[in-house]
């Protein structure tokens, strides 16, 4: 029996003879642990700020060797979209009265498919919470001192990617970006999958709830960012991949008018074939199929929507994956956005192409960018090792006449454009050909097309290509810079580290230069380079753009023109002309009608590509 006189309040020297050395060591360690916990708790500096909905409590976070930020996590920007508010546009939150809202803990992600949760977990290791009650945003404020500490700051609002199916606003923290750019950073959750993008009838079931959530968050910024030291008149919206698609649509939507000044599109375009369902009948058919799968098939879409409001959220989540890929169960690799923005409602009254040419465009200036090899992430899953013809055959679904009837023609066209002068036995050559098909059709050509339209409408457009690949990169050097790699440099990950990435000093230099370029655009609407060169506007026919590279560990911004001109012309001009020549306005593809995208690339709703991987490629 231990002598209870051995109390931690006694002198440790008295404990040693009475309790034994081991117990004394244990108690010393215990006291040290308690001291650390108490010290950490006492060292946390909480900050309380007003909002129109009530007071919120955040805290000060220290980024080693960089500075401090105020963090506010999980601030509600709309009422929870549950019960009768499911499948409805977001409405105002009621607030929390005289209480102080605790904004120190990350909110749950919006409901999403568990089987591809790895996308979110990759960015935020260990995070595993999701809920239908998810309309929250996060604010990061750089802590400043000196005579300018009270000046209003520019604001960057981030819209995350993830194919409108997965992800969350806080996948990458905004501390380093906020500190190094000297801006306030805001990120948001928005409804995903069927809960965010199911639609079918402009009057009773208009859909587009996910992007309307984004509009609501932007309205919150306009009404509240002043309480956080931000300038509501200097808001830039930015999105990556599917988030960039959404940003492009906000530039066209009447609902987003006046909510931002500048826009940044990173590896995405409103004109990409995967960005928008352009025909209401396609949206309606999609909704009917989904309703049937969960037992809600009714006489009209209003009744369907009311029934879907009563379906258990887990049932919806479980059925999402099955219904999305019902025809593809024997395939391992899928590139397809089953739930995305549709046309015909108050958010997107018409197709992006028509809105771009006939309606006002929101935003004064646009910064657009891609990576050097957008299609290289996952391209190896297309390669069979059988033959280059077979591998290209796997990719024919990226062109409009990809039905079986035209398979031979499709393969011939792609082989001539991408593989006529390569060694079919060279694995790297084959890989780059296949990744070129994917990257050009999916990201680069649509981005260039959007830049062309914006420039023609006299908008200030700036374009870049992120061509830097670290010597420590996870991907092979010969495969180039894959989709999404630049995102980590934008958020300053080389300065803070990452569970799955390794970085060196050169990576930090690149990250700093990349952030500086963005910061100048966010502040002035015109990006600056880290040398005497002037960042040229993107103006046809020169179509100047900047390539970010390194030379002897120093960042080099190289001015170039007409990005991948031959390949872009192939996708933006030759393919549509070929389609017209075939006189095919609608094409049957595995029994599913798909639609033309005017000057954009068309794509069957099947996009099933032979491979031996179980991963889903997310945009």
Short mmCIF file of N, CA and C in Angstrom, two decimals, residues 67-173:
data_model
loop_
_atom_site.label_atom_id
_atom_site.label_comp_id
_atom_site.label_asym_id
_atom_site.label_seq_id
_atom_site.Cartn_x
_atom_site.Cartn_y
_atom_site.Cartn_z
N UNK A 67 4.70 34.38 -38.18
CA UNK A 67 3.87 35.36 -37.52
C UNK A 67 2.67 34.73 -36.84
N UNK A 68 1.69 35.56 -36.53
CA UNK A 68 0.49 35.10 -35.84
C UNK A 68 -0.75 35.46 -36.66
N UNK A 69 -1.75 34.61 -36.54
CA UNK A 69 -3.04 34.89 -37.16
C UNK A 69 -4.15 34.75 -36.13
N UNK A 70 -5.22 35.46 -36.37
CA UNK A 70 -6.47 35.17 -35.65
C UNK A 70 -7.23 34.14 -36.48
N UNK A 71 -7.65 33.07 -35.81
CA UNK A 71 -8.40 32.01 -36.48
C UNK A 71 -9.83 31.98 -35.97
N UNK A 72 -10.77 31.92 -36.89
CA UNK A 72 -12.19 31.76 -36.54
C UNK A 72 -12.72 30.60 -37.38
N UNK A 73 -13.05 29.51 -36.73
CA UNK A 73 -13.50 28.31 -37.42
C UNK A 73 -15.00 28.11 -37.25
N UNK A 74 -15.64 27.64 -38.31
CA UNK A 74 -17.02 27.18 -38.19
C UNK A 74 -18.04 28.24 -37.87
N UNK A 75 -17.91 29.44 -38.45
CA UNK A 75 -18.91 30.48 -38.25
C UNK A 75 -20.11 30.20 -39.17
N UNK A 76 -21.32 30.11 -38.64
CA UNK A 76 -22.48 29.86 -39.51
C UNK A 76 -22.73 31.05 -40.44
N UNK A 77 -22.94 30.77 -41.71
CA UNK A 77 -23.29 31.85 -42.64
C UNK A 77 -24.71 31.69 -43.18
N UNK A 78 -25.38 30.60 -42.83
CA UNK A 78 -26.76 30.35 -43.25
C UNK A 78 -27.38 29.38 -42.26
N UNK A 79 -28.69 29.27 -42.29
CA UNK A 79 -29.38 28.31 -41.43
C UNK A 79 -29.01 26.89 -41.87
N UNK A 80 -28.99 25.94 -40.95
CA UNK A 80 -28.69 24.55 -41.33
C UNK A 80 -29.66 24.06 -42.40
N UNK A 81 -29.17 23.51 -43.50
CA UNK A 81 -30.04 23.08 -44.61
C UNK A 81 -30.61 21.68 -44.38
N UNK A 82 -31.33 21.53 -43.30
CA UNK A 82 -31.88 20.23 -42.91
C UNK A 82 -33.40 20.32 -42.84
N UNK A 83 -34.05 19.15 -42.79
CA UNK A 83 -35.51 19.12 -42.69
C UNK A 83 -36.15 19.77 -43.89
N UNK A 84 -37.03 20.73 -43.65
CA UNK A 84 -37.73 21.41 -44.74
C UNK A 84 -36.80 22.27 -45.59
N UNK A 85 -35.59 22.55 -45.08
CA UNK A 85 -34.64 23.38 -45.83
C UNK A 85 -33.74 22.55 -46.73
N UNK A 86 -33.85 21.22 -46.67
CA UNK A 86 -33.10 20.38 -47.60
C UNK A 86 -33.63 20.63 -49.01
N UNK A 87 -32.76 20.70 -49.98
CA UNK A 87 -33.13 20.97 -51.38
C UNK A 87 -33.84 22.32 -51.52
N UNK A 88 -33.43 23.29 -50.71
CA UNK A 88 -33.92 24.66 -50.82
C UNK A 88 -32.72 25.59 -50.82
N UNK A 89 -32.89 26.79 -51.37
CA UNK A 89 -31.81 27.76 -51.34
C UNK A 89 -31.52 28.14 -49.90
N UNK A 90 -30.29 28.52 -49.58
CA UNK A 90 -29.96 28.85 -48.19
C UNK A 90 -30.69 30.10 -47.72
N UNK A 91 -31.02 30.11 -46.44
CA UNK A 91 -31.68 31.27 -45.85
C UNK A 91 -30.84 31.78 -44.69
N UNK A 92 -31.18 32.97 -44.19
CA UNK A 92 -30.41 33.59 -43.12
C UNK A 92 -30.42 32.74 -41.85
N UNK A 93 -29.31 32.77 -41.16
CA UNK A 93 -29.22 32.16 -39.83
C UNK A 93 -29.86 33.10 -38.82
N UNK A 94 -30.48 32.54 -37.78
CA UNK A 94 -31.17 33.36 -36.78
C UNK A 94 -30.22 34.04 -35.81
N UNK A 95 -28.96 33.60 -35.78
CA UNK A 95 -28.02 34.18 -34.83
C UNK A 95 -28.08 33.49 -33.49
N UNK A 96 -27.33 34.01 -32.52
CA UNK A 96 -27.24 33.36 -31.21
C UNK A 96 -27.40 34.34 -30.06
N UNK A 97 -28.07 35.45 -30.35
CA UNK A 97 -28.43 36.39 -29.30
C UNK A 97 -27.24 36.97 -28.57
N UNK A 98 -27.32 36.95 -27.23
CA UNK A 98 -26.26 37.54 -26.40
C UNK A 98 -25.13 36.56 -26.11
N UNK A 99 -25.28 35.32 -26.54
CA UNK A 99 -24.23 34.33 -26.31
C UNK A 99 -23.01 34.66 -27.18
N UNK A 100 -21.87 34.12 -26.78
CA UNK A 100 -20.65 34.24 -27.58
C UNK A 100 -20.44 32.91 -28.30
N UNK A 101 -20.43 32.96 -29.61
CA UNK A 101 -20.31 31.73 -30.40
C UNK A 101 -18.87 31.25 -30.39
N UNK A 102 -18.68 29.97 -30.09
CA UNK A 102 -17.34 29.39 -30.04
C UNK A 102 -16.86 29.03 -31.44
N UNK A 103 -15.97 29.84 -31.98
CA UNK A 103 -15.44 29.62 -33.33
C UNK A 103 -13.99 29.17 -33.26
N UNK A 104 -13.71 28.22 -32.38
CA UNK A 104 -12.34 27.73 -32.22
C UNK A 104 -12.17 26.29 -32.68
N UNK A 105 -13.24 25.67 -33.19
CA UNK A 105 -13.19 24.26 -33.60
C UNK A 105 -13.68 24.15 -35.03
N UNK A 106 -12.99 23.35 -35.83
CA UNK A 106 -13.41 23.15 -37.22
C UNK A 106 -14.81 22.54 -37.27
N UNK A 107 -15.63 23.05 -38.16
CA UNK A 107 -16.97 22.50 -38.34
C UNK A 107 -16.89 21.21 -39.14
N UNK A 108 -17.95 20.39 -39.10
CA UNK A 108 -17.97 19.19 -39.95
C UNK A 108 -17.97 19.57 -41.43
N UNK A 109 -17.44 18.69 -42.23
CA UNK A 109 -17.57 18.84 -43.68
C UNK A 109 -19.00 18.53 -44.08
N UNK A 110 -19.40 18.99 -45.26
CA UNK A 110 -20.72 18.64 -45.75
C UNK A 110 -20.78 17.15 -46.10
N UNK A 111 -21.98 16.60 -46.04
CA UNK A 111 -22.18 15.18 -46.29
C UNK A 111 -21.59 14.79 -47.65
N UNK A 112 -20.81 13.72 -47.66
CA UNK A 112 -20.14 13.29 -48.88
C UNK A 112 -19.85 11.80 -48.84
N UNK A 113 -19.46 11.27 -49.98
CA UNK A 113 -19.27 9.83 -50.12
C UNK A 113 -18.09 9.36 -49.28
N UNK A 114 -18.33 8.45 -48.38
CA UNK A 114 -17.28 7.95 -47.50
C UNK A 114 -16.18 7.24 -48.28
N UNK A 115 -16.57 6.56 -49.35
CA UNK A 115 -15.60 5.74 -50.07
C UNK A 115 -14.52 6.57 -50.76
N UNK A 116 -14.76 7.87 -50.96
CA UNK A 116 -13.71 8.72 -51.53
C UNK A 116 -13.36 9.85 -50.56
N UNK A 117 -13.57 9.58 -49.26
CA UNK A 117 -13.21 10.54 -48.22
C UNK A 117 -11.70 10.77 -48.20
N UNK A 118 -10.93 9.85 -48.78
CA UNK A 118 -9.48 9.96 -48.78
C UNK A 118 -9.02 11.29 -49.38
N UNK A 119 -9.82 11.86 -50.28
CA UNK A 119 -9.46 13.15 -50.87
C UNK A 119 -9.39 14.23 -49.80
N UNK A 120 -10.41 14.28 -48.95
CA UNK A 120 -10.42 15.26 -47.87
C UNK A 120 -9.36 14.94 -46.84
N UNK A 121 -9.24 13.67 -46.49
CA UNK A 121 -8.29 13.26 -45.46
C UNK A 121 -6.86 13.52 -45.89
N UNK A 122 -6.58 13.45 -47.20
CA UNK A 122 -5.24 13.72 -47.69
C UNK A 122 -4.83 15.15 -47.37
N UNK A 123 -5.77 16.07 -47.51
CA UNK A 123 -5.48 17.47 -47.24
C UNK A 123 -5.51 17.80 -45.76
N UNK A 124 -6.38 17.15 -45.01
CA UNK A 124 -6.53 17.42 -43.57
C UNK A 124 -6.43 16.08 -42.83
N UNK A 125 -5.21 15.55 -42.70
CA UNK A 125 -5.03 14.22 -42.11
C UNK A 125 -5.68 14.10 -40.73
N UNK A 126 -6.42 13.01 -40.55
CA UNK A 126 -7.04 12.74 -39.26
C UNK A 126 -8.43 13.30 -39.09
N UNK A 127 -8.85 14.20 -39.99
CA UNK A 127 -10.18 14.79 -39.87
C UNK A 127 -11.21 13.81 -40.42
N UNK A 128 -12.29 13.58 -39.66
CA UNK A 128 -13.25 12.55 -40.09
C UNK A 128 -14.67 12.87 -39.65
N UNK A 129 -15.07 14.15 -39.76
CA UNK A 129 -16.42 14.53 -39.35
C UNK A 129 -17.16 15.16 -40.53
N UNK A 130 -18.38 14.71 -40.74
CA UNK A 130 -19.23 15.30 -41.76
C UNK A 130 -20.67 15.31 -41.28
N UNK A 131 -21.44 16.25 -41.83
CA UNK A 131 -22.82 16.42 -41.38
C UNK A 131 -23.61 17.14 -42.46
N UNK A 132 -24.93 16.95 -42.43
CA UNK A 132 -25.79 17.72 -43.32
C UNK A 132 -25.87 19.17 -42.85
N UNK A 133 -25.69 19.39 -41.57
CA UNK A 133 -25.60 20.74 -41.01
C UNK A 133 -24.15 21.20 -41.18
N UNK A 134 -23.88 21.91 -42.26
CA UNK A 134 -22.47 22.14 -42.61
C UNK A 134 -22.16 23.51 -43.19
N UNK A 135 -23.12 24.42 -43.20
CA UNK A 135 -22.89 25.70 -43.87
C UNK A 135 -22.16 26.67 -42.94
N UNK A 136 -20.86 26.47 -42.88
CA UNK A 136 -19.99 27.26 -42.02
C UNK A 136 -18.80 27.76 -42.83
N UNK A 137 -18.19 28.83 -42.33
CA UNK A 137 -16.99 29.36 -42.98
C UNK A 137 -15.91 29.64 -41.95
N UNK A 138 -14.70 29.85 -42.44
CA UNK A 138 -13.54 30.09 -41.61
C UNK A 138 -12.87 31.40 -42.02
N UNK A 139 -12.33 32.11 -41.04
CA UNK A 139 -11.67 33.39 -41.30
C UNK A 139 -10.28 33.36 -40.67
N UNK A 140 -9.28 33.76 -41.45
CA UNK A 140 -7.89 33.87 -40.98
C UNK A 140 -7.45 35.32 -41.17
N UNK A 141 -7.00 35.94 -40.08
CA UNK A 141 -6.60 37.34 -40.11
C UNK A 141 -5.14 37.45 -39.69
N UNK A 142 -4.28 38.07 -40.48
CA UNK A 142 -2.89 38.27 -40.05
C UNK A 142 -2.83 39.29 -38.91
N UNK A 143 -2.14 38.93 -37.85
CA UNK A 143 -1.97 39.86 -36.73
C UNK A 143 -0.89 40.87 -37.12
N UNK A 144 -1.23 42.15 -37.03
CA UNK A 144 -0.33 43.20 -37.49
C UNK A 144 0.04 44.15 -36.36
N UNK A 145 1.18 44.79 -36.52
CA UNK A 145 1.61 45.83 -35.60
C UNK A 145 2.03 47.04 -36.42
N UNK A 146 2.29 48.15 -35.75
CA UNK A 146 2.77 49.32 -36.46
C UNK A 146 1.66 50.27 -36.84
N UNK A 147 2.03 51.28 -37.61
CA UNK A 147 1.10 52.37 -37.91
C UNK A 147 -0.03 51.93 -38.84
N UNK A 148 0.16 50.83 -39.58
CA UNK A 148 -0.85 50.40 -40.54
C UNK A 148 -1.72 49.27 -40.02
N UNK A 149 -1.60 48.96 -38.73
CA UNK A 149 -2.29 47.78 -38.21
C UNK A 149 -3.81 47.90 -38.25
N UNK A 150 -4.32 49.11 -38.32
CA UNK A 150 -5.77 49.29 -38.33
C UNK A 150 -6.34 49.51 -39.73
N UNK A 151 -5.49 49.51 -40.74
CA UNK A 151 -5.98 49.68 -42.11
C UNK A 151 -6.80 48.46 -42.53
N UNK A 152 -7.84 48.70 -43.30
CA UNK A 152 -8.64 47.59 -43.80
C UNK A 152 -7.82 46.75 -44.79
N UNK A 153 -7.98 45.44 -44.71
CA UNK A 153 -7.23 44.53 -45.55
C UNK A 153 -8.07 44.00 -46.72
N UNK A 154 -7.39 43.66 -47.80
CA UNK A 154 -8.05 42.98 -48.90
C UNK A 154 -8.45 41.57 -48.44
N UNK A 155 -9.42 41.00 -49.14
CA UNK A 155 -10.01 39.72 -48.73
C UNK A 155 -9.92 38.72 -49.87
N UNK A 156 -9.48 37.51 -49.56
CA UNK A 156 -9.48 36.41 -50.52
C UNK A 156 -10.44 35.33 -50.03
N UNK A 157 -11.43 35.00 -50.86
CA UNK A 157 -12.42 33.97 -50.52
C UNK A 157 -12.14 32.74 -51.37
N UNK A 158 -11.92 31.62 -50.71
CA UNK A 158 -11.52 30.37 -51.37
C UNK A 158 -12.70 29.42 -51.52
N UNK A 159 -12.87 28.87 -52.73
CA UNK A 159 -13.89 27.84 -53.00
C UNK A 159 -13.16 26.55 -53.34
N UNK A 160 -13.32 25.55 -52.49
CA UNK A 160 -12.53 24.33 -52.64
C UNK A 160 -12.98 23.48 -53.82
N UNK A 161 -12.08 22.63 -54.30
CA UNK A 161 -12.39 21.67 -55.34
C UNK A 161 -12.84 20.35 -54.75
N UNK A 162 -12.93 19.33 -55.61
CA UNK A 162 -13.39 18.02 -55.17
C UNK A 162 -14.56 17.51 -55.98
N UNK A 163 -14.68 17.99 -57.23
CA UNK A 163 -15.71 17.50 -58.15
C UNK A 163 -17.13 17.75 -57.68
N UNK A 164 -17.32 18.71 -56.79
CA UNK A 164 -18.64 18.97 -56.20
C UNK A 164 -19.16 17.76 -55.45
N UNK A 165 -18.28 16.84 -55.10
CA UNK A 165 -18.68 15.62 -54.41
C UNK A 165 -18.03 15.49 -53.04
N UNK A 166 -16.80 15.94 -52.90
CA UNK A 166 -16.08 15.79 -51.64
C UNK A 166 -15.31 17.08 -51.35
N UNK A 167 -14.74 17.14 -50.16
CA UNK A 167 -13.92 18.27 -49.76
C UNK A 167 -14.57 19.14 -48.71
N UNK A 168 -13.81 20.14 -48.26
CA UNK A 168 -14.33 21.11 -47.30
C UNK A 168 -13.45 22.35 -47.36
N UNK A 169 -13.94 23.43 -46.79
CA UNK A 169 -13.23 24.70 -46.87
C UNK A 169 -11.89 24.70 -46.19
N UNK A 170 -11.75 23.92 -45.12
CA UNK A 170 -10.53 23.96 -44.32
C UNK A 170 -9.57 22.83 -44.66
N UNK A 171 -9.64 22.29 -45.89
CA UNK A 171 -8.68 21.25 -46.26
C UNK A 171 -7.24 21.76 -46.17
N UNK A 172 -7.04 23.03 -46.50
CA UNK A 172 -5.74 23.66 -46.35
C UNK A 172 -5.93 24.94 -45.54
N UNK A 173 -5.18 25.06 -44.45
CA UNK A 173 -5.32 26.25 -43.61
C UNK A 173 -4.75 27.48 -44.32
#
